[in-house]
Structure formats: structure tokens, C-alpha cells
Short mmCIF file of C-alpha atoms in Angstrom, two decimals:
data_model
loop_
_atom_site.label_atom_id
_atom_site.label_comp_id
_atom_site.label_asym_id
_atom_site.label_seq_id
_atom_site.Cartn_x
_atom_site.Cartn_y
_atom_site.Cartn_z
CA MET T 1 41.95 5.56 32.09
CA ARG T 2 41.06 6.71 28.56
CA THR T 3 37.91 3.98 27.87
CA PRO T 4 38.87 3.50 23.98
CA SER T 5 37.04 4.93 21.12
CA VAL T 6 35.53 2.33 19.78
CA VAL T 7 33.33 0.69 22.88
CA ARG T 8 32.02 4.15 22.97
CA VAL T 9 31.00 5.18 19.14
CA THR T 10 28.34 3.04 19.22
CA THR T 11 24.51 4.92 18.03
CA THR T 12 25.59 5.48 14.66
CA ALA T 13 23.81 3.60 11.60
CA THR T 14 25.89 3.27 9.04
CA ARG T 15 24.91 2.79 5.70
CA PRO T 16 26.89 1.44 2.57
CA THR T 17 27.47 3.50 -0.10
CA ALA T 18 27.28 2.95 -3.75
CA LEU T 19 30.46 1.42 -4.05
CA THR T 20 30.47 -1.58 -2.81
CA PRO T 21 34.09 -3.55 -2.21
CA ALA T 22 33.80 -7.32 -1.98
CA ARG T 23 33.39 -7.86 1.28
CA GLU T 24 30.37 -6.61 0.94
CA LEU T 25 28.54 -8.82 -1.41
CA PRO T 26 26.66 -10.55 1.31
CA GLN T 27 24.43 -7.12 1.44
CA VAL T 28 24.42 -7.06 -2.30
CA ILE T 29 23.67 -11.10 -1.95
CA GLY T 30 20.90 -10.15 0.72
CA GLU T 31 19.11 -7.42 -1.16
CA ARG T 32 18.51 -9.48 -4.06
CA ARG T 33 16.57 -11.96 -1.80
CA LEU T 34 14.53 -8.41 0.64
CA ALA T 35 13.93 -8.23 -3.57
CA ALA T 36 11.83 -11.84 -3.36
CA ALA T 37 10.03 -10.98 -0.20
CA LEU T 38 9.29 -7.63 -1.03
CA TRP T 39 7.05 -8.61 -3.99
CA CYS T 40 5.57 -11.80 -1.72
CA ALA T 41 4.40 -8.78 0.84
CA GLY T 42 3.16 -7.06 -1.72
CA LEU T 43 1.14 -9.79 -3.34
CA GLY T 44 0.75 -11.34 -0.50
CA THR T 45 -1.41 -8.59 1.65
CA PHE T 46 -3.01 -6.81 -1.35
CA ALA T 47 -4.05 -10.41 -2.55
CA LEU T 48 -5.91 -11.10 0.61
CA LEU T 49 -6.89 -7.16 0.92
CA TYR T 50 -9.09 -6.71 -1.84
CA ALA T 51 -10.10 -10.24 -2.24
CA PRO T 52 -14.10 -9.68 -1.84
CA GLN T 53 -13.67 -6.13 -4.25
CA GLY T 54 -15.35 -8.75 -7.05
CA LEU T 55 -17.24 -9.94 -5.05
CA LEU T 56 -19.70 -7.21 -3.60
CA THR T 57 -22.27 -7.33 -6.09
CA ASP T 58 -22.64 -11.13 -4.78
CA VAL T 59 -21.50 -10.97 -1.31
CA SER T 60 -24.55 -7.35 -1.65
CA ALA T 61 -27.97 -9.56 -3.48
CA SER T 62 -26.77 -12.84 -1.47
CA LEU T 63 -27.10 -11.08 2.81
CA ALA T 64 -29.29 -8.24 1.26
CA VAL T 65 -27.26 -5.64 1.86
CA SER T 66 -27.34 -2.06 0.41
CA PRO T 67 -23.75 -1.54 -1.76
CA SER T 68 -22.28 1.43 0.83
CA ARG T 69 -22.88 -1.72 2.77
CA ALA T 70 -20.84 -4.60 1.04
CA ALA T 71 -18.50 -2.40 0.37
CA LEU T 72 -18.02 -2.51 4.44
CA LEU T 73 -16.20 -5.43 3.36
CA VAL T 74 -13.27 -3.49 1.59
CA SER T 75 -13.73 -0.87 4.41
CA GLY T 76 -13.45 -2.19 6.93
CA ALA T 77 -10.34 -4.36 6.43
CA THR T 78 -8.78 -0.81 5.00
CA LEU T 79 -9.71 0.13 8.41
CA GLY T 80 -8.55 -2.16 10.51
CA LEU T 81 -5.07 -1.97 7.95
CA ALA T 82 -4.61 1.84 9.21
CA ALA T 83 -5.58 1.85 12.68
CA SER T 84 -2.86 -1.05 13.65
CA VAL T 85 -0.01 0.84 11.79
CA ILE T 86 1.06 2.77 14.39
CA PRO T 87 1.54 -0.56 17.29
CA TRP T 88 3.25 -2.76 14.45
CA ALA T 89 5.66 0.08 14.18
CA TRP T 90 5.81 -0.19 18.07
CA LEU T 91 6.81 -3.28 17.90
CA SER T 92 8.74 -3.59 15.79
CA ASP T 93 11.77 -0.65 17.62
CA ARG T 94 10.98 -4.30 19.93
CA ILE T 95 11.89 -6.77 18.43
CA GLY T 96 13.05 -5.70 14.82
CA ARG T 97 10.98 -5.78 11.35
CA PRO T 98 11.51 -8.60 9.80
CA GLU T 99 10.64 -10.66 12.82
CA ALA T 100 7.66 -8.04 12.93
CA MET T 101 6.52 -8.87 9.07
CA ARG T 102 6.76 -12.67 10.33
CA VAL T 103 4.51 -12.52 13.81
CA ALA T 104 2.00 -10.30 10.52
CA ALA T 105 2.19 -12.47 7.31
CA VAL T 106 1.35 -15.85 10.51
CA ALA T 107 -1.12 -14.59 11.79
CA SER T 108 -2.58 -13.23 7.93
CA ALA T 109 -2.34 -17.10 6.96
CA VAL T 110 -4.42 -18.05 9.52
CA LEU T 111 -7.49 -15.32 9.27
CA ALA T 112 -7.34 -15.10 5.39
CA VAL T 113 -8.44 -19.42 5.93
CA LEU T 114 -10.89 -18.58 8.82
CA VAL T 115 -12.76 -16.01 8.76
CA PRO T 116 -14.65 -15.81 4.56
CA TRP T 117 -17.22 -18.78 7.38
CA LEU T 118 -17.86 -16.45 9.60
CA PRO T 119 -21.86 -16.54 9.57
CA GLY T 120 -23.66 -12.63 9.33
CA PHE T 121 -22.52 -9.77 8.06
CA GLU T 122 -20.89 -7.83 11.42
CA MET T 123 -18.98 -10.86 12.36
CA LEU T 124 -17.63 -10.23 8.25
CA VAL T 125 -16.95 -7.08 8.15
CA ALA T 126 -15.19 -7.91 12.19
CA GLY T 127 -13.47 -10.32 10.84
CA ARG T 128 -12.15 -8.65 7.90
CA PHE T 129 -11.36 -5.38 10.32
CA LEU T 130 -9.22 -8.34 12.19
CA GLN T 131 -7.72 -9.60 9.30
CA GLY T 132 -6.79 -5.85 8.18
CA ALA T 133 -4.96 -5.42 11.47
CA ALA T 134 -3.09 -8.41 10.39
CA LEU T 135 -2.33 -7.18 7.12
CA GLY T 136 -0.87 -3.74 8.46
CA GLY T 137 1.87 -4.97 9.56
CA ILE T 138 3.18 -5.97 6.57
CA PRO T 139 3.17 -2.29 4.33
CA ALA T 140 3.78 -0.36 7.83
CA LEU T 141 6.88 -2.20 7.96
CA ALA T 142 8.24 -2.99 4.11
CA ILE T 143 8.90 0.25 2.78
CA ALA T 144 11.18 0.66 5.64
CA LEU T 145 12.47 -2.33 5.54
CA VAL T 146 13.64 -1.31 2.13
CA HIS T 147 15.89 2.17 3.68
CA ASP T 148 17.28 -0.05 5.91
CA TRP T 149 19.01 -2.47 4.63
CA SER T 150 19.50 -1.51 1.01
CA LEU T 151 22.18 0.69 -1.01
CA PRO T 152 21.08 4.19 -0.50
CA ALA T 153 21.24 3.69 -4.17
CA ARG T 154 19.18 0.66 -4.38
CA ALA T 155 17.06 2.07 -2.27
CA GLY T 156 14.50 3.47 -4.26
CA ALA T 157 13.89 1.07 -7.44
CA LEU T 158 13.56 -1.66 -4.80
CA ALA T 159 10.70 0.28 -2.90
CA GLY T 160 8.93 0.86 -6.48
CA SER T 161 9.49 -3.71 -7.49
CA TYR T 162 7.40 -3.45 -3.58
CA VAL T 163 4.46 -1.38 -5.17
CA ALA T 164 4.58 -3.03 -8.43
CA ALA T 165 3.82 -5.75 -6.20
CA THR T 166 1.09 -4.74 -4.62
CA SER T 167 -0.54 -4.29 -7.55
CA VAL T 168 0.13 -7.27 -9.17
CA GLY T 169 -1.97 -8.34 -5.76
CA GLY T 170 -4.82 -6.65 -6.14
CA LEU T 171 -5.28 -8.75 -9.70
CA VAL T 172 -4.99 -11.74 -8.54
CA GLY T 173 -6.56 -11.62 -5.36
CA ARG T 174 -10.15 -10.32 -7.57
CA LEU T 175 -8.59 -12.21 -11.18
CA VAL T 176 -9.03 -15.31 -8.42
CA SER T 177 -12.25 -15.65 -5.71
CA VAL T 178 -14.26 -14.45 -8.48
CA PRO T 179 -13.75 -16.99 -11.87
CA VAL T 180 -14.58 -19.48 -8.46
CA ALA T 181 -17.31 -18.01 -7.13
CA GLN T 182 -19.10 -17.68 -9.89
CA HIS T 183 -19.29 -21.77 -9.75
CA LEU T 184 -18.82 -23.02 -5.44
CA GLY T 185 -20.36 -18.64 -4.77
CA TRP T 186 -18.19 -16.13 -2.64
CA ARG T 187 -17.18 -18.06 -0.08
CA LEU T 188 -15.36 -20.48 -1.55
CA GLY T 189 -14.21 -17.71 -3.46
CA LEU T 190 -12.27 -15.77 -1.14
CA VAL T 191 -11.52 -19.00 0.74
CA ALA T 192 -9.20 -19.90 -2.64
CA VAL T 193 -7.14 -16.94 -2.22
CA GLY T 194 -6.92 -17.79 0.90
CA ALA T 195 -5.55 -20.78 0.51
CA CYS T 196 -2.92 -19.73 -2.51
CA LEU T 197 -1.14 -16.54 0.24
CA THR T 198 -0.33 -18.49 2.56
CA ALA T 199 2.06 -20.81 0.06
CA VAL T 200 2.94 -16.34 -0.50
CA MET T 201 3.52 -15.94 3.70
CA ALA T 202 4.94 -19.19 4.16
CA LEU T 203 7.53 -17.66 1.43
CA LEU T 204 7.53 -14.61 2.55
CA VAL T 205 8.62 -15.49 6.29
CA PHE T 206 11.27 -17.70 4.77
CA LEU T 207 12.65 -14.60 2.64
CA LEU T 208 12.43 -11.78 5.53
CA PRO T 209 16.44 -11.19 6.25
CA PRO T 210 16.99 -12.30 9.96
CA GLY T 211 18.01 -10.14 12.51
CA SER T 212 19.29 -6.04 12.48
CA PRO T 213 20.84 -4.76 9.16
CA ARG T 214 24.89 -4.17 9.04
CA GLY T 215 26.34 -1.45 9.92
CA ARG T 216 22.75 -0.64 12.70
CA ARG T 217 24.40 -0.90 15.87
CA PRO T 218 22.39 -2.62 18.55
CA HIS T 219 22.95 -0.07 22.33
CA LEU T 220 22.65 3.73 22.96
CA GLU T 221 25.74 4.76 24.97
CA VAL T 222 25.85 5.13 28.20
CA GLY T 223 23.44 7.96 29.81
CA ALA T 224 22.54 8.52 25.48
CA ARG T 225 17.67 7.94 26.00
CA ARG T 226 16.04 6.63 22.28
CA PRO T 227 14.08 8.93 21.68
CA SER T 228 9.92 7.62 22.06
CA GLN T 229 7.18 6.89 19.58
CA LEU T 230 5.86 10.01 20.20
CA THR T 231 8.86 12.08 19.94
CA HIS T 232 9.07 10.34 17.25
CA LEU T 233 5.41 11.25 15.94
CA ARG T 234 5.20 14.21 16.45
CA ALA T 235 7.84 15.61 15.26
CA HIS T 236 7.27 13.91 11.85
CA LEU T 237 3.55 15.40 11.88
CA ARG T 238 5.48 19.01 13.15
CA ASP T 239 6.91 18.36 8.94
CA ARG T 240 4.96 20.01 5.89
CA THR T 241 6.11 18.16 4.02
CA LEU T 242 5.92 14.75 4.97
CA VAL T 243 2.05 15.59 5.70
CA ALA T 244 2.13 16.94 2.59
CA LEU T 245 3.33 13.41 1.01
CA PHE T 246 1.03 11.62 3.98
CA CYS T 247 -2.30 13.08 2.15
CA VAL T 248 -1.44 12.61 -1.68
CA GLY T 249 -1.32 9.43 -0.81
CA GLY T 250 -4.88 9.20 1.18
CA LEU T 251 -6.55 11.02 -0.76
CA LEU T 252 -5.43 9.49 -4.39
CA VAL T 253 -5.89 5.25 -2.88
CA GLY T 254 -9.34 7.17 -1.48
CA GLY T 255 -10.48 7.92 -5.52
CA LEU T 256 -9.02 4.39 -6.44
CA ALA T 257 -11.42 2.42 -3.68
CA ALA T 258 -14.30 4.03 -5.05
CA ILE T 259 -14.09 3.43 -8.98
CA PHE T 260 -13.18 -0.01 -8.46
CA ASN T 261 -16.04 -0.77 -4.84
CA TYR T 262 -18.13 0.64 -7.11
CA LEU T 263 -16.86 0.11 -11.31
CA PRO T 264 -19.26 -3.74 -11.32
CA PHE T 265 -22.21 -2.14 -9.91
CA ARG T 266 -21.84 -0.14 -12.57
CA LEU T 267 -21.13 -3.54 -15.06
CA GLU T 268 -23.50 -5.68 -14.33
CA ALA T 269 -25.90 -3.38 -14.70
CA PRO T 270 -27.61 -1.98 -18.15
CA PRO T 271 -26.83 -0.94 -20.94
CA TYR T 272 -23.95 -3.17 -20.82
CA GLY T 273 -25.37 -6.05 -18.65
CA LEU T 274 -21.88 -8.59 -18.42
CA ALA T 275 -21.11 -11.23 -16.46
CA PRO T 276 -19.06 -11.02 -12.65
CA THR T 277 -16.28 -13.35 -14.52
CA VAL T 278 -16.67 -10.63 -17.59
CA VAL T 279 -16.30 -7.63 -15.34
CA SER T 280 -13.54 -9.14 -12.77
CA LEU T 281 -10.97 -8.70 -16.19
CA VAL T 282 -11.48 -4.86 -16.02
CA PHE T 283 -9.21 -5.66 -12.94
CA LEU T 284 -6.76 -6.94 -15.40
CA THR T 285 -5.80 -2.11 -15.70
CA TYR T 286 -4.18 -3.34 -12.10
CA LEU T 287 -0.98 -4.45 -14.72
CA ALA T 288 -0.60 -0.21 -15.34
CA GLY T 289 -0.11 0.48 -11.76
CA THR T 290 2.51 -2.43 -11.82
CA VAL T 291 4.61 -0.48 -15.11
CA GLY T 292 4.20 2.80 -13.92
CA SER T 293 5.40 2.48 -9.81
CA ARG T 294 8.80 0.03 -11.55
CA LEU T 295 9.22 3.51 -13.50
CA ALA T 296 8.47 5.62 -10.51
CA GLY T 297 11.25 6.30 -9.15
CA ALA T 298 12.97 6.44 -12.99
CA LEU T 299 11.30 10.03 -14.04
CA SER T 300 12.04 11.56 -10.89
CA ASP T 301 14.89 11.15 -11.46
CA ARG T 302 14.33 13.13 -14.46
CA TRP T 303 12.13 15.17 -13.37
CA SER T 304 11.62 15.66 -9.82
CA PRO T 305 9.65 14.31 -6.76
CA ARG T 306 7.23 16.81 -7.02
CA THR T 307 6.60 17.22 -10.76
CA VAL T 308 5.27 13.42 -10.82
CA LEU T 309 3.37 13.98 -7.79
CA VAL T 310 1.63 16.14 -10.08
CA ILE T 311 0.90 13.81 -13.77
CA ALA T 312 -0.10 11.34 -10.67
CA CYS T 313 -2.54 14.14 -9.70
CA SER T 314 -3.68 14.77 -13.14
CA LEU T 315 -4.01 11.78 -14.81
CA MET T 316 -6.14 10.16 -10.83
CA GLY T 317 -8.75 12.98 -11.95
CA VAL T 318 -8.80 12.84 -16.15
CA GLY T 319 -8.62 9.31 -16.24
CA ALA T 320 -12.41 9.17 -13.59
CA VAL T 321 -13.33 11.33 -15.96
CA VAL T 322 -13.49 9.00 -19.17
CA THR T 323 -15.48 6.45 -16.67
CA LEU T 324 -17.68 8.75 -17.99
CA ALA T 325 -18.77 7.76 -21.16
CA ARG T 326 -20.66 5.45 -22.55
CA PRO T 327 -18.60 2.76 -24.64
CA LEU T 328 -16.72 0.73 -22.70
CA LEU T 329 -13.03 0.70 -23.85
CA VAL T 330 -12.79 4.04 -23.52
CA VAL T 331 -14.25 3.63 -19.92
CA VAL T 332 -11.90 1.03 -19.62
CA ALA T 333 -9.05 3.18 -20.66
CA GLY T 334 -10.51 6.29 -17.77
CA VAL T 335 -10.05 2.62 -15.69
CA THR T 336 -6.58 3.13 -17.17
CA VAL T 337 -5.24 6.39 -16.49
CA LEU T 338 -6.47 6.33 -13.05
CA THR T 339 -5.36 3.31 -12.27
CA LEU T 340 -1.62 4.48 -13.74
CA GLY T 341 -1.64 7.69 -11.87
CA LEU T 342 -2.57 5.98 -8.83
CA PHE T 343 0.36 3.25 -8.33
CA VAL T 344 2.74 6.29 -9.83
CA GLY T 345 1.94 8.99 -6.98
CA HIS T 346 1.83 6.13 -4.07
CA ALA T 347 5.62 4.30 -5.10
CA VAL T 348 6.29 8.77 -5.37
CA ALA T 349 5.26 8.97 -1.57
CA ALA T 350 6.04 6.37 -0.25
CA SER T 351 9.54 6.82 -1.58
CA ARG T 352 10.01 9.66 -0.16
CA VAL T 353 7.97 9.75 3.18
CA GLY T 354 10.68 6.73 3.70
CA ALA T 355 13.59 8.45 2.44
CA ARG T 356 13.11 11.52 4.14
CA ALA T 357 12.86 10.16 7.98
CA THR T 358 15.66 9.85 8.37
CA THR T 359 15.63 8.93 11.75
CA GLY T 360 12.02 7.43 13.28
CA ARG T 361 11.83 6.33 9.74
CA ALA T 362 9.12 3.34 11.41
CA GLN T 363 6.83 5.75 12.73
CA ALA T 364 6.50 8.33 9.04
CA THR T 365 6.80 5.16 6.80
CA ALA T 366 3.53 4.12 9.93
CA LEU T 367 2.26 7.34 9.42
CA TYR T 368 1.77 7.25 5.69
CA THR T 369 -0.51 3.52 6.37
CA VAL T 370 -2.68 5.40 8.99
CA VAL T 371 -3.14 7.68 6.48
CA TYR T 372 -3.01 6.46 2.71
CA TYR T 373 -5.95 3.84 4.44
CA ALA T 374 -7.66 5.60 6.60
CA GLY T 375 -8.66 7.31 2.88
CA ALA T 376 -9.34 3.85 1.18
CA SER T 377 -11.62 2.87 4.20
CA LEU T 378 -13.29 6.51 4.18
CA PHE T 379 -13.75 7.31 0.35
CA GLY T 380 -14.62 4.34 -0.90
CA TRP T 381 -17.30 4.28 2.13
CA VAL T 382 -18.60 7.38 1.27
CA ALA T 383 -18.80 7.02 -2.30
CA GLY T 384 -21.35 4.32 -2.17
CA HIS T 385 -23.72 7.16 -0.88
CA ALA T 386 -22.57 9.29 -4.16
CA TRP T 387 -23.94 6.48 -6.07
CA GLY T 388 -26.88 5.84 -4.97
CA LEU T 389 -27.96 9.88 -4.49
CA VAL T 390 -26.73 10.42 -7.81
CA GLY T 391 -24.93 6.98 -9.73
CA TRP T 392 -22.11 6.91 -11.62
CA VAL T 393 -21.20 11.43 -11.98
CA GLY T 394 -21.15 11.32 -7.97
CA VAL T 395 -18.61 8.61 -7.91
CA VAL T 396 -16.70 10.51 -10.79
CA GLY T 397 -17.60 14.03 -8.57
CA LEU T 398 -15.82 12.57 -5.68
CA VAL T 399 -12.72 10.95 -7.15
CA VAL T 400 -12.08 14.23 -9.57
CA ALA T 401 -12.10 16.48 -6.12
CA LEU T 402 -9.74 13.60 -4.11
CA ALA T 403 -7.45 14.53 -6.67
CA ALA T 404 -7.73 18.01 -6.80
CA VAL T 405 -7.10 18.22 -3.74
CA ALA T 406 -3.57 16.44 -3.59
CA LEU T 407 -2.52 18.54 -6.39
CA MET T 408 -2.66 21.39 -4.43
CA LEU T 409 -1.00 19.88 -1.80
CA VAL T 410 1.69 18.87 -3.78
CA LEU T 411 1.71 22.56 -5.52
CA SER T 412 1.47 23.43 -1.68
CA VAL T 413 4.07 22.64 -0.49
CA PRO T 414 7.52 22.77 -3.52
CA THR T 415 9.96 20.75 -0.59
CA VAL T 416 8.69 17.91 -2.32
CA THR T 417 10.83 18.46 -4.70
CA ARG T 418 13.58 19.61 -2.98
CA THR T 419 14.34 18.91 0.45
CA CYS T 420 13.56 15.53 -0.26
CA ALA T 421 15.61 14.39 -3.72
CA ALA T 422 18.84 15.66 -2.01
CA SER T 423 17.83 13.03 1.42
CA GLY T 424 16.66 9.76 -0.97
CA PRO T 425 17.97 7.80 -3.01
CA ALA T 426 18.96 7.81 -5.31
CA GLY T 427 16.92 6.74 -9.06
CA SER T 428 14.10 7.44 -6.44
#
């Protein structure tokens, strides 16, 4: 007796079309909830990740460590995040992306209020590494979650919205921690950020969608084998376009980490002599990233992702050079241009990775996240030695070199335009 075909066809993950009939309205409503969850994810993760960045001068003085060692409070967390994303991708394949992100959110909230109280610099760095590892489950899975749950025509816009939220999160973490630290000390400054973001993480846990996305079938056919995570990782690492996108993200964010880690040391010293609270206002330049990441999808649709990535790399290099000027307003303008370049480039690269990886998407976005935060950790730390050797000129030289290498990678892989644009969601 022949088995009905409806039973045999169980592996295809169907995707909804841009035309949404009335019966698919729950999916559209779910996307609105998903957009709110992504904002909580980006805001909470990056506020916690970068909260110490505006406090590095205080930490350096309080614990008697060099600027490059103080920066390990940021680099340690980003390194922990980079090290954790592959395990988070593995976990998400077994319990689902929303559930894995819930676990990450709860663990991050608990560590956020405990880590600042750890004694000694080495213990603090170790605690920040663990905090970054807990946070890693959120950015590692967010873009994959977008492509799993959204309509194809909306995926690019949602990815850009998430990246915009990361820029707001980075800004909030710095703006909250520094004023509190000026009155109560840097430890309480970090605790204040942790307490505020615990509420955001709780909201994220509530807003994340339950179960599996509509249209995804959970079981394989009889006799079929699920590709292993290692198989997906190997396939992605053989894809020149994906590898180029991974590296572009890591190089660009490495430049941003270098600038923001050591900019407070420059602005609090002569000839500026600014107070830490005033210096923290420079982080308002992150708003340029918020705008840029929201525009990235539309720009890619109009000019192609490759063209937008070329512009982003160029903005990074030009913005870094502008910060060599003496007038404070010109320095701030340069930082604004540089920040705009990073977030435009990151939004496009992250979205293209999620769109190109039609199989093993969690592993592809995890690899992008690994390289992205490894770049932030490595180059944020290396810039400290450049600062110690030749000052701000050394930091700028490093950032220009990183932007140049990223630009060469984009130009060397023409399929960043052709293949990704063909497979990616509209408007991204």
C-alpha cells in the first residue's frame, strides 16, 4: 500500500511570499512582536557589552593598570562573546533559537549585577569574559531568527532595525555608566547599567516568539540524515563571499573599538582636559550608526550591497583621518563619519550573511559573530600598544589600515553583489 505523499514530504521549510493573505495575518503580527524583541536584544546586549568603555580612564587610575590593560574589560567581554557563539548555535539547533536566546538573556542579566563586585583586575576580566559568553547567545542568533521568522521582503529591514538597536544600546550603556560613576564610583556605574538592562532582558524573554517558525517542519524523512554542524561550518568557510563578509565585519568593528577605547584617554588629557561626563557625550555619535543601519537596506537595494560596503569602508578610513585634527568639533565630526561607516557596513554584511546561507544559517551567522567580536577584541587591544608607542597617530594608522584591508576584500569578491543580492531578502 502506497504511503500518502503528504506524510513523506516533511523536510521542506517553506517561506511565505511577499503577498500575505488573510490567513497569514498572525505571522505579520508576530513580526511586529519580533521587531520589538530585536530592539530589546540589541539594546540590552550592547549596553552591557560596552558599558565599561567610558570608564576605562577611571579603571586605569583606580586599579593602577595601563590603558591597554584597562581596555581588557571591553576586549575580554567581546572575546568571551566570540568564543561562545558556535556553542550557542549548536544549542539553538537542539532547543530552538528563541529558547536559546532566553537562556542567554537570563544568564546575562544575572551576571550584569554580579560581575562589577568582583575583586581585583584579573577577576574582573575573567568575569567580563563570562558575561560576554552569556551575551553571545543573543547576537549569534538574532539575524538567523530574523530570516527564520520574517517575510522575505521584510528580513532586510528587520536586520537593519536590529543593528540600529545595537547602536542605541552601545550609546545607552556608556551614557548611563559614566554619570553614575562620577558620583558613586565606576563599580556602581556598571551596576546601574546592569540593573536597568535586567528589565530589558526580562522584556526580551517575554517578546521572543515561541516554538518554531511557521512553515518549518521539525522532522526529517525516514532514512534522511541531518547535516552536522561541522558540515555546515566547513561549507561556509569554503565560500569566498561568506569569508570576505566575515572578515569585513571583524576589520571594521576592530577599527571602531580602537577609536572608542582610547578616545577618552585623548580627550581627558591636554589640550582638551575634558571631564569624563563631557567625554561620554561624544558617544552620542552612535546615533549616526542608528540612522546609517536603518538606511543600509535601502541603499543596498538602490546601489547593490557591494557598493554600499565600499562606501562604508571608505567612511571608516576618512573619518579616522579627520580625528587627527586639533579642533574638538572636527574630531567629533570624524568620529561621527567613522561610526556611520561601521554601522552601515555591519548592517549590510550581517544581512548578506544571513541571506546567502540558505542552509546552516545559524552556523553562518555564528561564524560572522565570531570574527566580528574577535576583531573587536584583538584590534581594540592592539590599539592600546599603538597608543602607548606613538599616541593617537598610532591608533588612527591602525584604523586606516583595517579599513583599507576591508575595502580590498570587498573589491576582490564581486559575488558580494551578484549572488547575495539574488538570494537575499528584498530591501536589504
